[in-house]
PDB file of C-alpha atoms in Angstrom:
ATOM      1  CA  UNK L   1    -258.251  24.427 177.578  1.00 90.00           C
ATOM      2  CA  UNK L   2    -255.043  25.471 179.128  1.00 92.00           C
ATOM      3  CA  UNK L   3    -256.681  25.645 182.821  1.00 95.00           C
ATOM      4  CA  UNK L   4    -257.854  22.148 182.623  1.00 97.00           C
ATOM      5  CA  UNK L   5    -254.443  21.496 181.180  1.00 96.00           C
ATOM      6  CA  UNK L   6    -252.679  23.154 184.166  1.00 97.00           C
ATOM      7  CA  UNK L   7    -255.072  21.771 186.273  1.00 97.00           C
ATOM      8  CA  UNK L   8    -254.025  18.047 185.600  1.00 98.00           C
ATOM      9  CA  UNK L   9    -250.642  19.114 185.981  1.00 97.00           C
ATOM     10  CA  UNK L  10    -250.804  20.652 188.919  1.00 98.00           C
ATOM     11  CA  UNK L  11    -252.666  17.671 189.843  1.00 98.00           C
ATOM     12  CA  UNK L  12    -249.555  15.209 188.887  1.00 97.00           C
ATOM     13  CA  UNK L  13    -247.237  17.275 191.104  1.00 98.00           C
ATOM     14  CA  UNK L  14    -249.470  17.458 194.212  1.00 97.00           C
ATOM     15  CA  UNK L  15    -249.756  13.262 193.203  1.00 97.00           C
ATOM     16  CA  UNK L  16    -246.084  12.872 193.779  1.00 97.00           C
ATOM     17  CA  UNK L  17    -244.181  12.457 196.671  1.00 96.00           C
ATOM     18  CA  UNK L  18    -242.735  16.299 197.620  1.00 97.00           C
ATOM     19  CA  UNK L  19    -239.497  14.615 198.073  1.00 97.00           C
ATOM     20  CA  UNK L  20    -239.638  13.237 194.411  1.00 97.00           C
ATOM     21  CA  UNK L  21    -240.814  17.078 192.854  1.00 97.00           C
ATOM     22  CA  UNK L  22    -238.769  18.572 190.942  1.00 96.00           C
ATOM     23  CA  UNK L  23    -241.156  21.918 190.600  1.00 97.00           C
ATOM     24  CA  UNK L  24    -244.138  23.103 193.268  1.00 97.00           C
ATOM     25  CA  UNK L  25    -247.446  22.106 191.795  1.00 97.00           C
ATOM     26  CA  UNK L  26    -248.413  26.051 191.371  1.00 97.00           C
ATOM     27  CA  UNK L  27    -245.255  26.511 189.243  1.00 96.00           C
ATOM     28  CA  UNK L  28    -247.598  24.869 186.082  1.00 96.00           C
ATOM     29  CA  UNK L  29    -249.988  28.214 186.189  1.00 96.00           C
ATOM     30  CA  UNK L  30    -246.546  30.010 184.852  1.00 94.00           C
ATOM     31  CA  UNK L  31    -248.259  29.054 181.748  1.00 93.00           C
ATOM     32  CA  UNK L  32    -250.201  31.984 181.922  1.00 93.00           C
ATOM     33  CA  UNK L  33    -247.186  34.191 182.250  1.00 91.00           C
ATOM     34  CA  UNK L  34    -246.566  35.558 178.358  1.00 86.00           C
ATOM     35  CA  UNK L  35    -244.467  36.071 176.555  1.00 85.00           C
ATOM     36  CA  UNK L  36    -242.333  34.502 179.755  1.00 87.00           C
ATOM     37  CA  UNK L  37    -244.422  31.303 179.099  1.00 86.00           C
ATOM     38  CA  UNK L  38    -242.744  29.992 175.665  1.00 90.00           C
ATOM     39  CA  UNK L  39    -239.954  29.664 177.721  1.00 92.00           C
ATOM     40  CA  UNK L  40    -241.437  28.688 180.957  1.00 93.00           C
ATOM     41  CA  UNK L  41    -243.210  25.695 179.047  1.00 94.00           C
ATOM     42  CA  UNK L  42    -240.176  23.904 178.553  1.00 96.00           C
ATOM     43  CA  UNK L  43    -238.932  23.489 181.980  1.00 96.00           C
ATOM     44  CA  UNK L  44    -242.544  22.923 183.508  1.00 96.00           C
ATOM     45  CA  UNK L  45    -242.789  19.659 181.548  1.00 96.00           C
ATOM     46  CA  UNK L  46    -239.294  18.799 182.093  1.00 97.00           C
ATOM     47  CA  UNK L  47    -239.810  19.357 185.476  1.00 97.00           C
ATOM     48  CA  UNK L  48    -242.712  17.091 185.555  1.00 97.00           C
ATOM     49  CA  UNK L  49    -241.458  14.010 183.410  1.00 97.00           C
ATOM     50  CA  UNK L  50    -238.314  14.348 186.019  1.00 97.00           C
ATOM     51  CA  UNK L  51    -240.762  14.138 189.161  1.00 97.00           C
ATOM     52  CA  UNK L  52    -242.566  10.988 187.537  1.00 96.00           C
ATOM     53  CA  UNK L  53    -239.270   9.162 186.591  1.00 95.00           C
ATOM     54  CA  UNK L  54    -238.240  10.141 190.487  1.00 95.00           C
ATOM     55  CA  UNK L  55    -241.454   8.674 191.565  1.00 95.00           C
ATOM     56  CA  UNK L  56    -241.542   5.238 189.938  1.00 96.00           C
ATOM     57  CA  UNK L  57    -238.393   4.415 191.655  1.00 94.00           C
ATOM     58  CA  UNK L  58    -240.271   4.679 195.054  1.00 92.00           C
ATOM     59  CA  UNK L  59    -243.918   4.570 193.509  1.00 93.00           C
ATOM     60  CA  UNK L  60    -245.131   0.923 192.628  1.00 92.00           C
ATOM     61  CA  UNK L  61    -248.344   1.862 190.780  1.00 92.00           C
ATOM     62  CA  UNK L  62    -245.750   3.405 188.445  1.00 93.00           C
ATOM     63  CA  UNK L  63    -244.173   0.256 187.574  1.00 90.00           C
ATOM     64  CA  UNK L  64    -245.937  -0.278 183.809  1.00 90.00           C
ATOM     65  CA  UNK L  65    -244.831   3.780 182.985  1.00 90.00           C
ATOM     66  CA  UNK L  66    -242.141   4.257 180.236  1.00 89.00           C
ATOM     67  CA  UNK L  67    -242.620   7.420 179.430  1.00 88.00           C
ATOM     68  CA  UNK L  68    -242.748  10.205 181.234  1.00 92.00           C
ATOM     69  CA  UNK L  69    -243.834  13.010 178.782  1.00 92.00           C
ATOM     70  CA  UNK L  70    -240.738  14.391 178.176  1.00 94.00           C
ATOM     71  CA  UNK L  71    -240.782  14.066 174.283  1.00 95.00           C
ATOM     72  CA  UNK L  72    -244.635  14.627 173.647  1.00 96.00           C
ATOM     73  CA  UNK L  73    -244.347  17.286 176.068  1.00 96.00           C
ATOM     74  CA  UNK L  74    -240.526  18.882 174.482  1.00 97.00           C
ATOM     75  CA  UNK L  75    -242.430  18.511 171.155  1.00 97.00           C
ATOM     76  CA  UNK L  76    -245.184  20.411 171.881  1.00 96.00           C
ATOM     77  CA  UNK L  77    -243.447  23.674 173.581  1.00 96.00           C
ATOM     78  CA  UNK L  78    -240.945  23.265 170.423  1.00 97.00           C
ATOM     79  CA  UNK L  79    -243.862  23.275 168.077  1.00 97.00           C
ATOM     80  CA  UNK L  80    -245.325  25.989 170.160  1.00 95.00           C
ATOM     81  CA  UNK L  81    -242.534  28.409 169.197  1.00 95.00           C
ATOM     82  CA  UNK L  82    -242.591  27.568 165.826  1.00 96.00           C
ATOM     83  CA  UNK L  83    -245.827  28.123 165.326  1.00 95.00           C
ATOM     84  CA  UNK L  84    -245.216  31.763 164.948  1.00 93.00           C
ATOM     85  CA  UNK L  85    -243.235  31.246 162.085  1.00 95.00           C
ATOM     86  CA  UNK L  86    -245.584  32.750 158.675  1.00 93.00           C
ATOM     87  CA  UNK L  87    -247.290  30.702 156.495  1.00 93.00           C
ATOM     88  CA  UNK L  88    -247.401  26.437 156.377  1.00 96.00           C
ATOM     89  CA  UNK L  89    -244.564  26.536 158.242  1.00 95.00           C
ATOM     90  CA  UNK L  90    -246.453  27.796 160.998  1.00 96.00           C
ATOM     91  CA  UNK L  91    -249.403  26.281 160.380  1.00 97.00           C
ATOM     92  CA  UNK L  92    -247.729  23.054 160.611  1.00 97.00           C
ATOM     93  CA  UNK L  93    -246.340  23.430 163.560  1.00 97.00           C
ATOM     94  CA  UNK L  94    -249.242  24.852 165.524  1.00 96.00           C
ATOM     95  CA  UNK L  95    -251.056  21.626 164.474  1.00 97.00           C
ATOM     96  CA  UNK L  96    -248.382  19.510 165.278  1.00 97.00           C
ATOM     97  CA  UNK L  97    -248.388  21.406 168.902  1.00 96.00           C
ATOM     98  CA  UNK L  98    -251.852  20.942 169.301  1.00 96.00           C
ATOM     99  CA  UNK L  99    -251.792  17.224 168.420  1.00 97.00           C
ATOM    100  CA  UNK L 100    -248.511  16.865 171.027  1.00 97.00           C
ATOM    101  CA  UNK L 101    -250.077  18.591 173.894  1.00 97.00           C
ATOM    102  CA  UNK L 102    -253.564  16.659 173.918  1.00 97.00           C
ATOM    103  CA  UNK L 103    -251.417  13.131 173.743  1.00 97.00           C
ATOM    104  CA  UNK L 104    -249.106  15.047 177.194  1.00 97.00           C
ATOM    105  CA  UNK L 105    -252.482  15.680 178.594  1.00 97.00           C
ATOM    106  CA  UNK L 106    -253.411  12.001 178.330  1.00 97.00           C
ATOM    107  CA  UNK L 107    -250.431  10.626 179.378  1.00 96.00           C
ATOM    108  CA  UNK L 108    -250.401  12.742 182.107  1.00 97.00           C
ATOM    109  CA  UNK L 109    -254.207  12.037 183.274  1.00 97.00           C
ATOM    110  CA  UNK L 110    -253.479   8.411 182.937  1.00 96.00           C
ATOM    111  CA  UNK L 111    -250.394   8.610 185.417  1.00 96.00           C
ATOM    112  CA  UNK L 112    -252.485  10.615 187.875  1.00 97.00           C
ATOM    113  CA  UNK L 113    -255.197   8.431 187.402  1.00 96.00           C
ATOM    114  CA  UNK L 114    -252.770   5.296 188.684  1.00 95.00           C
ATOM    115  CA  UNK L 115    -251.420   7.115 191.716  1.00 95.00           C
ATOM    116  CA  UNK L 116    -254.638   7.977 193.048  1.00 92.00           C
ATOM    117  CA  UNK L 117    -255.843   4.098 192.681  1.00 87.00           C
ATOM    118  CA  UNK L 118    -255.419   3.118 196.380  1.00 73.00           C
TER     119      UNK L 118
END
C-alpha cells in the first residue's frame, strides 16, 4: 500500500511545475527510511500541500482546489506516531491514521488526475 501511496505522490510532484516544488518527486520514497520516516512523513506532505498551493497560483486546472492535504495529511503522520502508544489509545489512533491517509491518497489522485487533463 505504501508504494502505490508513494507512487501517486511522486506522481503529484513530477505533475507540478519544478519551479512550484517544494521537494524532488523521489524525496516521497523517504517513506521507506525507518525509524527516520515518522519524522520524514511530516515534511513530505507539507512539502507537497506547499507545491500544490504554489501551483494553483500559476495552474488553472487548480482553480476549484481548497485543500491541499495539509490537515488530512498532518493528521495522519500525527496519528501515525501515536499509534505506538499501548492499548485503545493506540488502537485509536492507528485507525484514525489509516482512515486520514486513504482520504490524502484521494485527494491527492484527484489533483493529479486534473493536471494531467489537457
Amino acid at each position: 500500500m505504501v508504494a502505490f501511496y508513494c507512487r501517486t505522490l511522486q506522481k503529484c510532484l513530477t505533475l507540478i511545475n519544478p519551479v512550484n516544488r517544494k521537494a524532488k518527486p523521489t524525496s516521497v520514497w523517504y517513506m521507506f527510511a525507518i525509524p527516520f520516516n515518522f519524522i520524514e512523513d511530516f515534511f513530505i506532505v507539507i512539502n507537497i500541500a506547499n507545491s500544490i498551493e504554489e501551483e494553483k497560483k500559476a495552474n488553472r486546472k487548480l482553480k476549484t482546489i481548497s485543500d491541499f492535504g495539509m490537515v488530512s495529511g498532518i493528521g495522519w503522520s500525527i496519528a501515525q506516531v501515536l499509534s505506538f502508544i499501548p492499548n485503545i489509545v493506540g488502537q485509536t489512533a492507528g485507525l484514525i491514521g489509516m482512515i486520514l491517509v486513504v482520504y490524502h491518497w484521494v485527494q491527492i489522485a484527484k489533483i493529479n488526475k486534473l493536471l494531467n487533463e489537457r
